[in-house]
Coordinates of C-alpha atoms and ligand atoms in Angstrom, one line a residue:
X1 CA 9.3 14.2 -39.4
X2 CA 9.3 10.3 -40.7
X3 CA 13.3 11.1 -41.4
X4 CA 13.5 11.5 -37.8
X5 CA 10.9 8.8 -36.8
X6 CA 12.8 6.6 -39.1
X7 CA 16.2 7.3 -37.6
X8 CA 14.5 6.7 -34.0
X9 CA 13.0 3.4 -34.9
X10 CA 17.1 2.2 -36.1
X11 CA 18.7 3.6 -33.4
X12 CA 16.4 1.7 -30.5
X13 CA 16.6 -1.3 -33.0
X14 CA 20.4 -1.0 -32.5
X15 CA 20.5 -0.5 -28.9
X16 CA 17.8 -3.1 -28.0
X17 CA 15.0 -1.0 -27.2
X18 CA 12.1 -2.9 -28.4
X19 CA 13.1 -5.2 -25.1
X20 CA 12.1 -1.5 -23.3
X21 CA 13.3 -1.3 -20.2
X22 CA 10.6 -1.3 -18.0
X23 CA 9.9 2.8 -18.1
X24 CA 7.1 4.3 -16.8
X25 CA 5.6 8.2 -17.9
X26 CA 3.8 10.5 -17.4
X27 CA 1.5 12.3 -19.6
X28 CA 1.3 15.9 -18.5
X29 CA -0.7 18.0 -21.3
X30 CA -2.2 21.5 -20.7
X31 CA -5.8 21.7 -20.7
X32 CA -8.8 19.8 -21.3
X33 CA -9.2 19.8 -25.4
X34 CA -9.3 18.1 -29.0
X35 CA -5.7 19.0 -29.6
X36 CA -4.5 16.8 -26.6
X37 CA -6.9 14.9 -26.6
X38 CA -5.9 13.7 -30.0
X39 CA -1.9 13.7 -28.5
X40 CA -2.9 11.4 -25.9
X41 CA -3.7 8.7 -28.8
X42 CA -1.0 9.8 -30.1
X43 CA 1.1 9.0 -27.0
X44 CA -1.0 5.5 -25.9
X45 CA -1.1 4.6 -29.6
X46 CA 3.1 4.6 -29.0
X47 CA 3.1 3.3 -25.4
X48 CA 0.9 0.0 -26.5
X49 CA 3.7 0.0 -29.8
X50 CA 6.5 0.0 -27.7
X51 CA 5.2 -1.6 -24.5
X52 CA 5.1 0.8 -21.8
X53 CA 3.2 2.3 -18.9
X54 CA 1.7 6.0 -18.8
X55 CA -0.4 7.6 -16.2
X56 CA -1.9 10.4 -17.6
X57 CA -3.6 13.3 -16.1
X58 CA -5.1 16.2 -17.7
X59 CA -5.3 20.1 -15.8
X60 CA -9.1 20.9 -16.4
X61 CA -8.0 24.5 -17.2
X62 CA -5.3 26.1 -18.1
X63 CA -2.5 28.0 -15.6
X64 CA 0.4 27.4 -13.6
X65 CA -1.5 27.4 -10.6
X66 CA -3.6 23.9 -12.0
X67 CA -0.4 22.7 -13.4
X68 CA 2.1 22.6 -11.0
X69 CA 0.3 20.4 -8.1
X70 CA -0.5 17.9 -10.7
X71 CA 3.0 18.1 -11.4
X72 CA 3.8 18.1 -8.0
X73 CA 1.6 15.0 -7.6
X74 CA 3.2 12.8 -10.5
X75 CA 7.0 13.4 -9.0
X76 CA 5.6 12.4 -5.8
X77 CA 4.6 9.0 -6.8
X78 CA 8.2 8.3 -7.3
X79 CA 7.7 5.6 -10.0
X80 CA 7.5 7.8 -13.1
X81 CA 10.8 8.1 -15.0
X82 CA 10.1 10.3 -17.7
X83 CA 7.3 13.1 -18.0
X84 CA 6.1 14.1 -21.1
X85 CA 4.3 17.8 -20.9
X86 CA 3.4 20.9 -22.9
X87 CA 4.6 23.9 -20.2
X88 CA 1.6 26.4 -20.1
X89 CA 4.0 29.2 -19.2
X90 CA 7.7 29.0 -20.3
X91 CA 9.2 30.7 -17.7
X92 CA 6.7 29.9 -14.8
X93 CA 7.1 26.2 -15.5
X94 CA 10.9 26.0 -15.7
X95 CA 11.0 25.7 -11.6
X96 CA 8.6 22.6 -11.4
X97 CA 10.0 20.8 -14.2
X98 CA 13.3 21.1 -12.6
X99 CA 12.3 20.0 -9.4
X100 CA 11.6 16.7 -11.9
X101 CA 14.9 17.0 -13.3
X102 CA 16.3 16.8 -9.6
X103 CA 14.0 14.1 -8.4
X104 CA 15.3 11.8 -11.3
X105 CA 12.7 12.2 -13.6
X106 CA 13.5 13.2 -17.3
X107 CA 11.2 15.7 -19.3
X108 CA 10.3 15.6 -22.8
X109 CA 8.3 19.0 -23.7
X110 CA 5.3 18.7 -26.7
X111 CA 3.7 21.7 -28.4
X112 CA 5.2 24.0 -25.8
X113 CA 8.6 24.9 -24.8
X114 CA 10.6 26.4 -21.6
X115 CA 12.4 29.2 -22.2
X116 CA 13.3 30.3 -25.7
X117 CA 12.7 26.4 -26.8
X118 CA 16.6 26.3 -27.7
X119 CA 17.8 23.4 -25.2
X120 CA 21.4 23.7 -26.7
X121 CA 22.4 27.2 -26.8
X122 CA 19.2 28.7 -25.0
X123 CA 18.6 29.5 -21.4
X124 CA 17.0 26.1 -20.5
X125 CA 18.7 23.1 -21.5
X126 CA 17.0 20.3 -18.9
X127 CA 14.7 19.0 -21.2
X128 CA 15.7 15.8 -23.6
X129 CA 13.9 17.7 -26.8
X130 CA 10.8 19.8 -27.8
X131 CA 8.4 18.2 -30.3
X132 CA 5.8 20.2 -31.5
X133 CA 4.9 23.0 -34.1
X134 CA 7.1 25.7 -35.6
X135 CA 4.4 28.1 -34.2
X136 CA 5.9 31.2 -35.7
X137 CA 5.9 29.8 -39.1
X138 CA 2.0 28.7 -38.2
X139 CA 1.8 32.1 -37.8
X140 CA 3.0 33.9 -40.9
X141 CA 0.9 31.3 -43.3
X142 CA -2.1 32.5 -40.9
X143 CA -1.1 36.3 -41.9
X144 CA -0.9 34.9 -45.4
X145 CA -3.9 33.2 -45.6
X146 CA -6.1 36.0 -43.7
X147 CA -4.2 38.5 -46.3
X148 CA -5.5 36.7 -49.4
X149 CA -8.9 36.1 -48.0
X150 CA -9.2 39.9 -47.6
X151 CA -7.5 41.4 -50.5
X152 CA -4.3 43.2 -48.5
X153 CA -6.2 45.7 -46.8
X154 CA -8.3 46.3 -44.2
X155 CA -7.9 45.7 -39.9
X156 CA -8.0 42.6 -38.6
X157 CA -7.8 41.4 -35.1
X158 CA -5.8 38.4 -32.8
X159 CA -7.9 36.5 -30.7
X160 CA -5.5 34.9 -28.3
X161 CA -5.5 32.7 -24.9
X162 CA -2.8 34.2 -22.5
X163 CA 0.3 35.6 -22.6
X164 CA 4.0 34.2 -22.1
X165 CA 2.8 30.6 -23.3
X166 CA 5.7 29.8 -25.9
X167 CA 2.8 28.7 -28.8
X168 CA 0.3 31.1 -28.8
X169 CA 3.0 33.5 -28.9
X170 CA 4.7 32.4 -31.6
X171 CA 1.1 32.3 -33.4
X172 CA 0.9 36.2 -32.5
X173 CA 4.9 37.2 -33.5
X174 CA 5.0 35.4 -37.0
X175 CA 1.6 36.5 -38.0
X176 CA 2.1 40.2 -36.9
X177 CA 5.5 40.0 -38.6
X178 CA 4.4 38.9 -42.3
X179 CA 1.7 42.0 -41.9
X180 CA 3.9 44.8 -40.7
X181 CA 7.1 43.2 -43.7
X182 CA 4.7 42.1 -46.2
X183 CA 1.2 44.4 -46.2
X184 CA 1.4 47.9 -45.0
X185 CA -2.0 48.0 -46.0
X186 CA -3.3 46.2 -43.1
X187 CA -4.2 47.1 -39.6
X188 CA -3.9 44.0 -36.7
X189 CA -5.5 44.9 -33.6
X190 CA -5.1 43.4 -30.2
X191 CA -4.1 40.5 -29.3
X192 CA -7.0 40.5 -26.5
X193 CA -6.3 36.9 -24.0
X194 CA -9.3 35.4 -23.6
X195 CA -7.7 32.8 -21.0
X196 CA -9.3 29.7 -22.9
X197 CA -12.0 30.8 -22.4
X198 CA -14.3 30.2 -25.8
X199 CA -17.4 32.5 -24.0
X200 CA -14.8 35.3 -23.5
X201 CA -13.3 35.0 -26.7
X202 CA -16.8 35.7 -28.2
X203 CA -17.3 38.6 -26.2
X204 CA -14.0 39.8 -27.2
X205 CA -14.6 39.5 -30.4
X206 CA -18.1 40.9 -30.5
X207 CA -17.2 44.1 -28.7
X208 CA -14.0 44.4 -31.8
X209 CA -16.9 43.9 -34.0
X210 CA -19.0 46.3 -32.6
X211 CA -15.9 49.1 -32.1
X212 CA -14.8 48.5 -36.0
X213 CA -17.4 48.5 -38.3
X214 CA -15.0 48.1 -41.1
X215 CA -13.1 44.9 -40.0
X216 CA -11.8 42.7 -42.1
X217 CA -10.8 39.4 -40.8
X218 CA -10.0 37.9 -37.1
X219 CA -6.7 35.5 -36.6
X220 CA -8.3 32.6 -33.7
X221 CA -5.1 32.1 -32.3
X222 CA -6.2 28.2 -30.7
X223 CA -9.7 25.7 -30.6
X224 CA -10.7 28.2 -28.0
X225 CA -10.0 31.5 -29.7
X226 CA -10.9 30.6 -33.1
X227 CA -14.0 28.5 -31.5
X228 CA -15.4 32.3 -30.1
X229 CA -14.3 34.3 -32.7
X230 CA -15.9 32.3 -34.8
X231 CA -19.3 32.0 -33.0
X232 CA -18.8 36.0 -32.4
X233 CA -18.9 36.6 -36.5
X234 CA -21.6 34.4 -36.9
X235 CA -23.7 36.1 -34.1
X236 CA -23.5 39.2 -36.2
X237 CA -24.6 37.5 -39.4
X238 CA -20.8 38.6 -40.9
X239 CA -20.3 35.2 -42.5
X240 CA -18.4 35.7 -45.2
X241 CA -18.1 39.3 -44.6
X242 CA -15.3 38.8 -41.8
X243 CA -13.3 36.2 -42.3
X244 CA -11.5 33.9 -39.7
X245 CA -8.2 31.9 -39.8
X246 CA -8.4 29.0 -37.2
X247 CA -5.1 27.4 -36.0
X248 CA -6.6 23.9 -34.7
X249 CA -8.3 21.4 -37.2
X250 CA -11.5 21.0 -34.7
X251 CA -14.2 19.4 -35.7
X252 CA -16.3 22.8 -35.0
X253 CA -13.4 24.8 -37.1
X254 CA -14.1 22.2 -40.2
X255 CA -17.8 23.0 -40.0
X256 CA -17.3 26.9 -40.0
X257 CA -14.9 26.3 -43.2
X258 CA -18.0 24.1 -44.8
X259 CA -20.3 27.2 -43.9
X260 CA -18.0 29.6 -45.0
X261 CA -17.3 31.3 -41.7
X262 CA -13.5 30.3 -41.9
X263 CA -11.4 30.5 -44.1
X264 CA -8.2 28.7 -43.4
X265 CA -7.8 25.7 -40.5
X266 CA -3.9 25.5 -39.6
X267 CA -4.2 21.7 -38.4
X268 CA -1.2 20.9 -36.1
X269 CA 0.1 17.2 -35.6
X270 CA -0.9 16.5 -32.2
X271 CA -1.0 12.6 -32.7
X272 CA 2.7 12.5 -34.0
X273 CA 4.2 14.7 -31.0
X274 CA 2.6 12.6 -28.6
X275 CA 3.7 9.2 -30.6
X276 CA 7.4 10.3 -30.9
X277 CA 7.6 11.8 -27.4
X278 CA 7.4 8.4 -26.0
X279 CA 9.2 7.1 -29.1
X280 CA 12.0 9.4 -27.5
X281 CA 11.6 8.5 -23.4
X282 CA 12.0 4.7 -24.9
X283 CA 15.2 5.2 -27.1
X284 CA 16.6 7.6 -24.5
X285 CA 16.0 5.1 -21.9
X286 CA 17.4 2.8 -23.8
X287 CA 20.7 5.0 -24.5
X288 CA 20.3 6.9 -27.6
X289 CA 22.3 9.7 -27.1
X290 CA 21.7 11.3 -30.8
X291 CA 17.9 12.5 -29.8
X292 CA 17.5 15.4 -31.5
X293 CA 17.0 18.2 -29.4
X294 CA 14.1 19.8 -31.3
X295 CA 11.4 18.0 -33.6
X296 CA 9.0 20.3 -35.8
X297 CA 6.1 18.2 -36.8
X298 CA 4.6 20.4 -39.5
X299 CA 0.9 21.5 -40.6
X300 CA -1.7 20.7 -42.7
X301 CA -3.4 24.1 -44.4
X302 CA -6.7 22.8 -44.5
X303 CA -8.9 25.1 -47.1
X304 CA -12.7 24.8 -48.6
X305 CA -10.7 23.2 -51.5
X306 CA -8.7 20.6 -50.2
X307 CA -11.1 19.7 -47.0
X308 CA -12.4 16.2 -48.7
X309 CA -8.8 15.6 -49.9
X310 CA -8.7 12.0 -47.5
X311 CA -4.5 13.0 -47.7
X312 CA -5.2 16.3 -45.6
X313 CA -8.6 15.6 -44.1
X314 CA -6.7 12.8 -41.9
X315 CA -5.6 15.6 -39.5
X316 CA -8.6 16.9 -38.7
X317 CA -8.7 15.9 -35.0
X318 CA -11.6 13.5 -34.9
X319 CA -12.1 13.4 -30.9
Ligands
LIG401 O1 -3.5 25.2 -29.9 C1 -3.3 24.2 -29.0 C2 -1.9 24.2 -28.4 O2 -1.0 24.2 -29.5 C3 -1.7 25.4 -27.6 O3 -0.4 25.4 -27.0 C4 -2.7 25.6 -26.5 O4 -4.0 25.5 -27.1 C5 -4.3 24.4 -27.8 O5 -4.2 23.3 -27.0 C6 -5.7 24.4 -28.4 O6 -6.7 24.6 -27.4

């Protein structure tokens, strides 16, 4: 991630960029939460750096149906040049986003991708690059971590937000992958959708509670999933007993570790996928042709034993 960072920095140094033409984007993120909300400092932290303009508006839920009128909206401004967005359905999206394309406006995707997230080879190759998480990968060290935590055996269950969004399904794929290659002793139910929805994602969880007896551990696919499934075991006075994996380093997740509740926080790297998406509108506009086409900007596996470490507790989103 710095390699490439690095190699940005040099190649708008050698093309002139700090001059930045005058560019203007938008900020197009997914739903109201600490992950973007931490992005979004991420990606004003970089536009004060680099001296440009960003108009950012955030879809109070998540959907296509909230999305694409915001969308809509920023391409009818007609002043944005680049818009910088986390698609909250791969394929659903990939008309919008053109429409972008075809009104002159360049798109940088961040923690989600259109498509199958190849831009070279793959279906969809409009977009400049796609910064964000190798989710699938997020997804096997969950299935290892949840493993562990129960001694390879038992059922556990996926608490997810909805289906077809290119991150969350990832999540699911890699971390039912490493149980079915790696421990034919466990059992993964669901994943149930809870549609970011952290009330639902309790209930969800409560009624898997209630219908297994014996389970084991619950994989909270996002803040919201993880968020309910979280509050679901402590309702039931299972701390402990069930454990929870969180993918998102919320504050909330942190304080279930510290209790005992979770287990493992996957912490993603919101602020740097917002600082090097406009790191890449700026070079881009400046000519850099050598963007790369896909950025993976790693984890931090946050665990009861490393959670005061100052090198790992830094990603803990503190919005
Ligand atoms: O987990 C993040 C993000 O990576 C995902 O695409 C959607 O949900 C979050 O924003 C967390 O709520």
């Amino acid at each position: 991630m710095f390699a490439v960072a690095a190699a940005v920095t040099l190649a708008m140094a050698s093309h002139g960029a700090h001059a930045a033409a005058k560019i203007k984007i938008g900020f197009l993120p997914g739903v109201v939460d600490p992950f973007y909300q931490v992005m979004q400092v991420g990606v004003e932290a970089a536009a004060k750096d680099l001296g440009v303009d960003v108009v950012t508006q955030v879809p109070p839920t998540w959907g296509v149906d909230v999305q694409t009128p915001i969308l809509d909206s920023m391409v009818a401004r007609g002043d944005l040049n680049y818009i910088i967005t986390a698609p909250t359905d791969k394929d659903q999206m990939i008309g919008p986003l053109k429409a972008a394309v075809d009104a002159g406006i360049k798109v940088i995707t961040v923690d989600t991708f259109l498509g199958d997230g190849d831009y070279v080879n793959g279906p969809v190759k409009f977009p400049i690059s796609y910064i964000g998480s190798d989710n699938t990968e997020g997804g096997r060290i969950s299935a290892r971590g949840l493993a562990k935590a129960i001694g390879g055996k038992g059922t556990v269950y996926i608490n997810s937000t909805n289906p077809n969004v290119s991150s969350v399904e990832g999540r699911e794929k890699g971390f039912k992958e490493v149980m079915d290659k790696e421990y034919p002793n466990i059992k993964v139910l669901g994943p149930d959708y809870n549609l970011d929805d952290p009330n639902k994602a309790t209930q969800q969880t409560a009624a898997v509670l209630e219908r297994e007896p014996a389970l084991a551990g619950v994989f909270g696919t996002n803040v919201f999933s993880a968020q309910g499934a979280g509050a679901a075991v402590v309702n039931a006075g299972l701390g402990g007993h069930v454990q929870v994996v969180a993918y998102d380093a919320t504050k909330l997740a942190i304080e279930l570790l510290n209790k005992g509740v979770v287990t493992l926080v996957l912490a993603q790297k919101p602020y740097d996928m917002g600082y090097m998406a406009v790191q890449f509108a700026v070079a881009d506009a400046a000519g850099v042709t050598s963007l790369p086409r896909r950025v993976e900007t790693g984890f931090a596996i946050i665990n009861k034993e490393n959670v005061t470490d100052p090198a790992i507790s830094r990603f803990i989103y503190q919005v």
